[in-house]
Coordinates of C-alpha atoms in Angstrom, one line a residue:
M271 CA 0.0 -0.1 -0.2
F272 CA 3.0 2.4 0.9
N273 CA 4.5 1.8 -2.4
Y274 CA 1.4 2.3 -4.4
I275 CA 1.0 5.8 -2.4
I276 CA 4.5 6.6 -3.3
K277 CA 3.8 5.9 -6.8
K278 CA 0.8 8.0 -7.2
F279 CA 2.9 10.8 -5.3
K280 CA 5.6 10.6 -8.0
K281 CA 3.0 10.8 -10.9
I282 CA 1.4 13.9 -9.0
I283 CA 5.0 15.3 -9.0
I284 CA 5.5 14.7 -12.5
R285 CA 2.2 16.2 -13.6
I286 CA 2.9 19.4 -11.5
L287 CA 6.3 19.5 -13.2
A288 CA 4.7 19.3 -16.6
L289 CA 2.1 22.1 -15.8
M290 CA 5.0 24.2 -14.5
F291 CA 6.6 23.7 -17.9
F292 CA 3.3 24.6 -19.5
L293 CA 3.1 27.6 -17.4
T294 CA 6.7 28.7 -18.1
F295 CA 6.1 28.2 -21.9
S296 CA 3.0 30.1 -21.6
L297 CA 4.8 33.1 -19.7
M298 CA 7.6 33.1 -22.2
A299 CA 4.9 33.5 -25.0
F300 CA 3.1 36.2 -23.0
L301 CA 6.7 38.1 -22.8
Y302 CA 7.2 37.6 -26.4
L303 CA 3.7 39.0 -27.3
N304 CA 4.3 42.1 -25.3
Y305 CA 7.7 42.9 -26.1
K306 CA 8.5 41.4 -29.3
L307 CA 5.7 42.1 -31.4
G308 CA 4.9 45.4 -33.1
D309 CA 2.6 48.0 -32.0
K310 CA 0.8 51.1 -33.3
Y311 CA 3.4 53.6 -31.6
P312 CA 6.9 53.7 -31.7
N313 CA 9.1 53.6 -28.6
P314 CA 9.8 57.1 -27.1
N315 CA 13.6 56.3 -27.3
Y316 CA 13.2 55.7 -31.0
V317 CA 11.1 58.8 -31.4
Y318 CA 13.9 61.0 -29.6
T319 CA 16.8 59.3 -31.4
Y320 CA 15.1 60.1 -34.9
I321 CA 14.4 63.6 -34.2
D322 CA 17.9 64.3 -32.8
N323 CA 19.5 62.6 -35.8
N324 CA 17.5 64.7 -38.2
K325 CA 17.5 68.0 -36.4
T326 CA 18.8 71.2 -38.1
D327 CA 19.1 74.5 -36.7
T328 CA 15.8 73.6 -35.0
Y329 CA 14.6 70.3 -33.6
L330 CA 11.1 70.5 -35.0
N331 CA 11.9 71.0 -38.5
E332 CA 9.5 69.9 -41.3
N333 CA 11.0 66.4 -41.8
N334 CA 10.9 65.8 -38.1
K335 CA 7.3 67.2 -38.0
N336 CA 6.2 64.9 -40.7
F337 CA 7.6 62.1 -38.7
L338 CA 5.7 63.0 -35.5
K339 CA 2.5 63.4 -37.5
E340 CA 2.7 60.1 -38.9
N341 CA 2.9 58.6 -35.6
D342 CA 0.2 60.9 -33.9
I343 CA 2.6 62.7 -31.7
W344 CA 3.0 66.1 -30.6
A345 CA 6.1 67.8 -29.4
I346 CA 7.4 70.8 -27.7
R347 CA 10.7 72.3 -26.9
L348 CA 11.5 74.2 -23.6
D349 CA 14.1 76.6 -22.6
K350 CA 15.9 76.5 -19.2
N351 CA 13.2 78.9 -18.2
G352 CA 10.4 76.6 -19.0
K353 CA 9.1 78.5 -22.1
V354 CA 8.0 76.8 -25.1
I355 CA 10.3 77.9 -27.8
E356 CA 9.3 75.3 -30.5
S357 CA 6.0 73.3 -31.0
F358 CA 4.2 71.0 -33.2
N359 CA 0.4 70.3 -32.8
K360 CA 0.6 71.5 -29.2
P361 CA -3.1 71.5 -27.7
R362 CA -4.7 74.7 -26.5
E363 CA -4.9 73.5 -22.8
V364 CA -1.2 73.1 -22.7
K365 CA 0.6 76.1 -21.2
N366 CA 3.1 78.0 -23.0
K367 CA 5.4 78.7 -19.7
F368 CA 5.9 75.9 -17.3
E369 CA 7.1 76.1 -13.7
I370 CA 9.5 73.7 -12.1
T371 CA 6.9 71.9 -10.3
D372 CA 5.2 71.4 -13.6
V373 CA 8.4 69.9 -15.1
A374 CA 8.6 67.5 -12.1
G375 CA 5.0 66.5 -12.5
F376 CA 4.9 65.7 -16.3
T377 CA 8.3 64.2 -16.3
R378 CA 7.1 61.3 -14.0
Y379 CA 3.5 61.4 -14.9
Y380 CA 1.1 63.2 -17.3
L381 CA 0.8 66.7 -18.8
A382 CA -2.9 67.4 -19.3
D383 CA -3.8 63.8 -19.4
Y384 CA -1.4 63.1 -22.2
P385 CA 1.4 60.7 -21.7
V386 CA 4.7 62.6 -22.2
F387 CA 8.2 61.6 -22.4
T388 CA 10.9 64.2 -21.6
Y389 CA 14.5 64.4 -22.8
I390 CA 17.2 66.6 -21.9
I391 CA 18.8 68.7 -24.8
E392 CA 21.1 71.4 -25.2
G393 CA 19.5 74.5 -23.9
G394 CA 16.5 72.8 -22.1
L395 CA 14.0 70.0 -22.5
I396 CA 12.1 68.4 -25.4
L397 CA 8.7 66.5 -24.8
F398 CA 7.0 63.9 -26.9
A399 CA 3.5 63.7 -26.1
Y400 CA 1.2 60.4 -27.2
P401 CA -2.6 60.3 -27.6
K402 CA -4.8 60.2 -24.5
N403 CA -5.4 56.6 -23.5
S404 CA -2.6 55.3 -26.0
L405 CA 0.2 54.4 -23.5
D406 CA -0.2 53.9 -19.5
K407 CA 2.6 55.9 -18.0
L408 CA 4.0 54.6 -14.8
P409 CA 6.6 56.6 -12.7
F410 CA 9.2 54.0 -13.9
N411 CA 7.9 52.8 -17.4
Y412 CA 5.2 53.1 -20.1
Y413 CA 2.6 50.6 -20.9
S414 CA 0.0 50.2 -23.7
Y415 CA -3.6 50.2 -22.5
K416 CA -4.8 47.9 -25.2
K417 CA -2.1 45.6 -24.3
L418 CA -3.0 45.6 -20.7
I419 CA -6.4 44.4 -21.6
F420 CA -5.2 42.0 -24.0
N421 CA -2.6 40.3 -21.5
L422 CA -5.3 40.2 -18.9
W423 CA -7.5 38.2 -21.5
I424 CA -4.2 36.0 -22.2
F425 CA -3.7 35.6 -18.3
A426 CA -7.4 34.7 -17.8
L427 CA -7.3 31.9 -20.6
F428 CA -4.0 30.5 -19.4
L429 CA -5.4 30.2 -16.0
I430 CA -8.7 28.4 -17.2
L431 CA -6.3 26.1 -19.3
F432 CA -4.4 25.4 -16.1
L433 CA -7.4 24.6 -13.9
L434 CA -9.1 22.7 -16.6
F435 CA -5.8 20.4 -17.0
V436 CA -5.8 20.1 -13.0
Y437 CA -9.5 19.0 -13.3
I438 CA -8.8 16.5 -15.8
F439 CA -5.8 15.0 -14.2
Y440 CA -7.9 14.7 -11.1
R441 CA -10.7 12.9 -12.9
I442 CA -8.3 10.7 -14.5
D443 CA -6.6 9.8 -11.3
I444 CA -9.9 9.2 -9.4
R445 CA -10.9 7.1 -12.2
N446 CA -7.6 4.9 -12.0
I447 CA -7.8 4.7 -8.2
L448 CA -11.5 3.4 -8.0
K449 CA -10.7 1.1 -10.8
N450 CA -7.8 -0.3 -9.0
I451 CA -9.3 -0.5 -5.5
L452 CA -12.6 -1.9 -6.6
P453 CA -11.3 -5.3 -6.7
F454 CA -9.7 -5.3 -3.5
Q455 CA -13.0 -3.8 -2.1
K456 CA -14.7 -6.9 -3.5
G457 CA -12.0 -9.2 -2.4
I458 CA -12.2 -7.9 1.1
D459 CA -15.8 -8.1 1.2
K460 CA -15.5 -12.0 0.4
L461 CA -12.3 -12.4 2.4
F462 CA -13.8 -14.8 4.4
E463 CA -16.3 -16.5 2.1
D464 CA -16.0 -19.6 0.4
D465 CA -16.1 -18.1 -3.0
Y466 CA -13.2 -15.7 -2.4
E467 CA -11.2 -15.1 -5.6
K468 CA -7.7 -14.5 -5.3
L469 CA -6.4 -11.2 -6.2
D470 CA -4.0 -10.5 -9.1
E471 CA -0.6 -10.0 -7.4
S472 CA 0.7 -7.7 -10.0
G473 CA 0.6 -3.9 -10.7
E474 CA 0.8 -0.8 -8.5
L475 CA -1.2 -2.4 -5.5
R476 CA 0.7 -5.8 -5.5
D477 CA 1.7 -5.4 -1.9
L478 CA -1.8 -4.8 -1.1
A479 CA -3.0 -7.8 -3.2
L480 CA -0.3 -10.2 -1.4
S481 CA -1.5 -9.0 2.1
I482 CA -5.0 -9.7 1.3
N483 CA -4.3 -13.1 -0.3
K484 CA -2.0 -14.0 2.7
A485 CA -5.0 -12.9 5.2
N486 CA -7.3 -15.3 3.4
E487 CA -4.6 -18.1 3.3
R488 CA -4.2 -17.7 6.9
Y489 CA -8.0 -17.9 7.4
N490 CA -8.2 -21.0 5.5
N491 CA -5.3 -22.4 7.4
L492 CA -7.0 -21.5 10.7
K493 CA -10.4 -23.0 9.4
K494 CA -8.5 -26.2 8.6
S495 CA -6.5 -26.0 11.9
Q496 CA -9.9 -25.9 13.5
S497 CA -11.2 -28.7 12.0
K498 CA -8.3 -30.9 12.6
W499 CA -8.1 -29.8 16.1
I500 CA -11.9 -30.7 16.7
R501 CA -11.3 -34.0 15.0
G502 CA -8.0 -34.7 17.0
V503 CA -10.0 -33.9 20.4
S504 CA -12.9 -35.8 19.3
H505 CA -10.7 -39.0 18.6
D506 CA -8.4 -38.9 21.5
V507 CA -10.7 -37.9 24.2
R508 CA -13.3 -40.6 23.2
T509 CA -11.2 -43.3 24.5
P510 CA -10.7 -42.0 28.0
L511 CA -14.0 -40.9 28.3
A512 CA -15.1 -44.6 27.3
K513 CA -12.9 -45.8 30.2
I514 CA -14.4 -43.3 32.7
S515 CA -17.9 -44.1 31.6
W516 CA -17.3 -48.0 31.8
E517 CA -16.0 -47.5 35.2
L518 CA -18.9 -45.3 36.3
N519 CA -21.2 -47.7 35.1
K520 CA -20.2 -50.7 37.3
E521 CA -23.0 -51.9 39.3
N522 CA -20.8 -52.2 42.5
K523 CA -19.2 -48.9 43.2
N524 CA -16.9 -50.5 45.2
D525 CA -15.2 -52.0 42.3
L526 CA -14.6 -48.6 40.8
D527 CA -11.0 -48.3 39.7
T528 CA -10.4 -44.7 41.1
K529 CA -6.6 -44.6 39.9
N530 CA -7.8 -45.4 36.4
I531 CA -10.4 -42.7 36.2
Q532 CA -7.8 -40.3 37.5
D533 CA -5.4 -41.5 34.9
Q534 CA -8.0 -40.9 32.3
I535 CA -8.9 -37.5 33.6
L536 CA -5.3 -36.7 33.5
K537 CA -4.8 -37.8 29.9
I538 CA -7.8 -35.6 28.7
S539 CA -6.3 -32.5 30.8
N540 CA -3.0 -33.0 29.2
I541 CA -4.7 -33.3 25.7
L542 CA -6.8 -30.2 26.3
E543 CA -3.5 -28.2 27.5
G544 CA -1.6 -29.2 24.5
L545 CA -4.4 -28.3 22.2
N546 CA -4.7 -24.9 23.7
L547 CA -1.1 -24.4 23.5
T548 CA -1.1 -25.1 19.6
M549 CA -4.0 -22.4 19.2
S550 CA -2.3 -19.9 21.3
L551 CA 1.2 -20.0 19.4
A552 CA -0.7 -18.5 16.4
N553 CA -1.4 -15.3 18.6
I554 CA 2.0 -14.7 19.9
D555 CA 3.9 -11.5 18.9
K556 CA 7.3 -12.2 17.8
E557 CA 8.4 -8.5 18.0
N558 CA 8.9 -9.3 21.8
F559 CA 11.4 -11.7 21.2
E560 CA 15.1 -10.9 22.4
A561 CA 18.5 -11.7 21.3
K562 CA 19.5 -14.2 23.8
S563 CA 21.9 -17.3 23.9
P564 CA 20.1 -20.6 23.8
L565 CA 22.7 -22.5 25.5
K566 CA 21.7 -21.9 29.1
V567 CA 18.2 -22.9 28.4
I568 CA 19.1 -26.1 26.9
R569 CA 21.5 -26.9 29.8
K570 CA 18.4 -26.1 32.1
V571 CA 16.1 -28.6 30.2
I572 CA 18.8 -31.3 30.5
V573 CA 19.3 -30.9 34.1
D574 CA 15.5 -30.7 34.9
K575 CA 15.1 -33.8 33.1
L576 CA 17.8 -35.6 34.7
N577 CA 16.7 -34.6 38.1
E578 CA 13.2 -36.0 37.1
N579 CA 14.5 -39.3 35.7
P580 CA 17.8 -39.8 37.5
K581 CA 18.3 -43.3 36.1
R582 CA 18.3 -42.2 32.5
E583 CA 21.0 -41.1 30.4
I584 CA 21.1 -37.6 28.7
I585 CA 24.2 -36.9 26.9
F586 CA 25.0 -33.1 26.0
E587 CA 27.4 -32.3 23.3
N588 CA 28.6 -28.8 22.7
R589 CA 30.2 -28.3 19.5
L590 CA 29.7 -24.5 19.4
R591 CA 32.6 -22.6 17.8
D592 CA 31.6 -19.3 19.6
P593 CA 30.0 -19.9 23.0
D594 CA 28.3 -16.4 22.9
I595 CA 26.0 -17.1 19.9
K596 CA 22.5 -15.6 20.0
I597 CA 19.2 -15.9 18.5
K598 CA 16.0 -13.9 18.8
M599 CA 13.9 -16.0 21.1
D600 CA 11.3 -16.5 23.9
P601 CA 13.1 -18.3 26.7
T602 CA 9.9 -19.9 28.1
L603 CA 8.9 -21.3 24.7
F604 CA 12.3 -22.3 23.7
Y605 CA 12.6 -24.4 26.9
R606 CA 9.1 -26.1 26.1
M607 CA 10.3 -26.7 22.5
V608 CA 13.3 -28.8 23.8
E609 CA 11.5 -30.2 26.7
N610 CA 8.9 -31.6 24.7
I611 CA 11.2 -33.6 22.4
I612 CA 13.1 -35.1 25.2
K613 CA 9.9 -36.0 27.2
N614 CA 8.8 -37.7 24.1
S615 CA 12.3 -39.8 23.9
L616 CA 11.9 -40.4 27.6
A617 CA 8.5 -41.5 27.5
Y618 CA 8.8 -44.0 24.5
T619 CA 12.3 -45.4 24.5
E620 CA 14.5 -47.0 26.9
G621 CA 18.2 -46.2 25.7
K622 CA 20.3 -43.1 25.9
I623 CA 19.3 -39.5 24.5
E624 CA 21.8 -37.5 22.9
L625 CA 21.4 -33.5 22.6
I626 CA 23.9 -32.1 19.9
I627 CA 24.2 -28.4 19.8
S628 CA 26.5 -26.7 16.8
N629 CA 26.8 -23.8 14.6
S630 CA 27.7 -23.4 11.0
D631 CA 27.5 -20.8 8.2
N632 CA 25.4 -18.3 10.7
K633 CA 23.1 -21.1 11.8
L634 CA 22.5 -22.7 15.1
I635 CA 21.7 -26.3 14.7
I636 CA 20.1 -28.6 17.6
R637 CA 19.9 -32.3 17.2
V638 CA 17.9 -34.7 19.4
L639 CA 18.6 -38.3 19.0
D640 CA 17.2 -41.3 20.8
Q641 CA 17.8 -45.1 20.6
G642 CA 14.1 -46.2 20.3
C643 CA 12.3 -47.7 17.5
G644 CA 11.2 -44.3 16.0
V645 CA 7.5 -43.4 15.1
D646 CA 5.1 -44.3 12.5
E647 CA 5.7 -42.7 9.2
G648 CA 2.0 -41.6 8.9
L649 CA 2.5 -39.7 12.1
I650 CA 5.6 -37.9 10.7
K651 CA 3.6 -37.0 7.8
R652 CA 0.6 -35.8 9.5
I653 CA 3.1 -33.5 11.8
N654 CA 4.4 -32.0 8.7
D655 CA 0.9 -31.4 7.2
E656 CA -0.1 -30.0 10.6
D657 CA -2.9 -32.4 10.7
L658 CA -3.9 -32.8 14.3
T659 CA -5.9 -36.1 13.4
N660 CA -4.8 -38.8 15.8
I661 CA -1.5 -37.3 16.9
T662 CA -2.7 -35.9 20.2
R663 CA -1.6 -39.1 22.2
H664 CA 1.8 -39.8 20.7
G665 CA 2.8 -36.7 18.7
L666 CA 1.1 -33.4 20.0
G667 CA 4.5 -32.7 22.0
I668 CA 6.6 -32.9 18.8
F669 CA 3.8 -30.8 16.9
I670 CA 4.1 -28.1 19.5
A671 CA 7.8 -28.2 19.3
K672 CA 7.5 -27.8 15.5
Q673 CA 5.3 -25.0 15.9
I674 CA 7.4 -23.2 18.4
A675 CA 10.6 -23.4 16.1
E676 CA 8.6 -22.0 13.2
L677 CA 7.5 -19.3 15.5
H678 CA 11.1 -18.4 15.9
D679 CA 11.8 -18.4 12.3
G680 CA 13.6 -21.8 12.5
K681 CA 13.3 -25.1 10.5
F682 CA 12.2 -28.3 12.1
S683 CA 12.7 -31.9 10.8
I684 CA 11.9 -35.4 12.2
E685 CA 13.1 -38.6 10.6
N686 CA 13.4 -42.4 11.6
K687 CA 17.2 -43.5 11.7
D688 CA 18.4 -47.0 12.2
Q689 CA 19.0 -46.4 15.8
G690 CA 16.0 -44.4 16.8
L691 CA 14.3 -41.0 16.1
D692 CA 16.3 -37.8 14.9
V693 CA 14.6 -34.6 15.6
S694 CA 16.6 -31.4 14.3
F695 CA 16.1 -27.4 14.6
I696 CA 17.9 -24.8 12.6
F697 CA 17.8 -21.2 13.5
D698 CA 19.5 -18.0 12.1
L699 CA 22.1 -16.4 14.5
V700 CA 22.0 -12.6 15.3
N701 CA 24.7 -10.4 15.9

């Protein structure tokens, strides 16, 4: 799901960059239209240059007047005292004598609402005035009124196009997201149904599909496990209950074998305890496991079993190259795992029991070997297949040990040898 969000975020970034490129291109076109295309009125600097280059004894000679007339520009020339000494098409409302304050005003702003541009010449000033509403004169520049309106329309057009593209991309993304999520919605709705269809584990939502399929697989395994659990309980509890019932149905109550009843009740209790443990192991959080040495736990198991069975021979062989090796483990569960295998050998064999611990290729290897006659191959198959049917009497302890090993991300193997049963555990070492 996280990868899907990252991919979508990348697409959004790419599209934003594309829109920024579009806006940059639009801005360049905008500037080109403003400053590169021709206009009705010539640049004031160009007008001054033309007049200055073509002056004679006067600035406003016939040649220059014709130029100004063609461009609809009137002009006046002032002496140092602000008096008009030359003019061309000067409007009547424009004065013939200007004070210094007047000069300061029209130099930066307007003269009688005409946009004027002032240049210093020998002996005074020369002014070029454009028609009213032709140029917008700012204190630092000039601007065409028509261009301003045109540019506002262009800006509005670009803004509308930008918003339109954003909306189109939004609709496309929403449609794609809904298209991609819809199968997952249907999958979640039927997650625990018998007609659940496995989701396609490819595409942008691959991780989410894997998680949902895995959840459904776990649910199915849980259903199968519960079914096997019920079958195992019904099978293995039936015999002790039958014996108890047979005892209780004796006509002479003095003939009741209370010890037999107690033994059968103890069997039922052990079976239920083991089955409850197998179910609870599925809910244990491995995040709480800590890196610890298994050597101390293994030694404690061996000492406890020898104390309980002083007449039995349990041989411990330590082949570890590094005595400080560690694995991520829960000491209590790890103890139970090793104990179950040794208890099974103590219960069903008479000879010596060997426990060998070694390490190789960053792996911890634990082997438990006994000198019994082994176990039925069908029982081994059911343990490997996690089928609890008919294993609760002889193989439940081994099955629990297998579960604990897998909970520790370890590998479990069991096989019959010529000299007995060989059970192995392999775990990854941690630094």
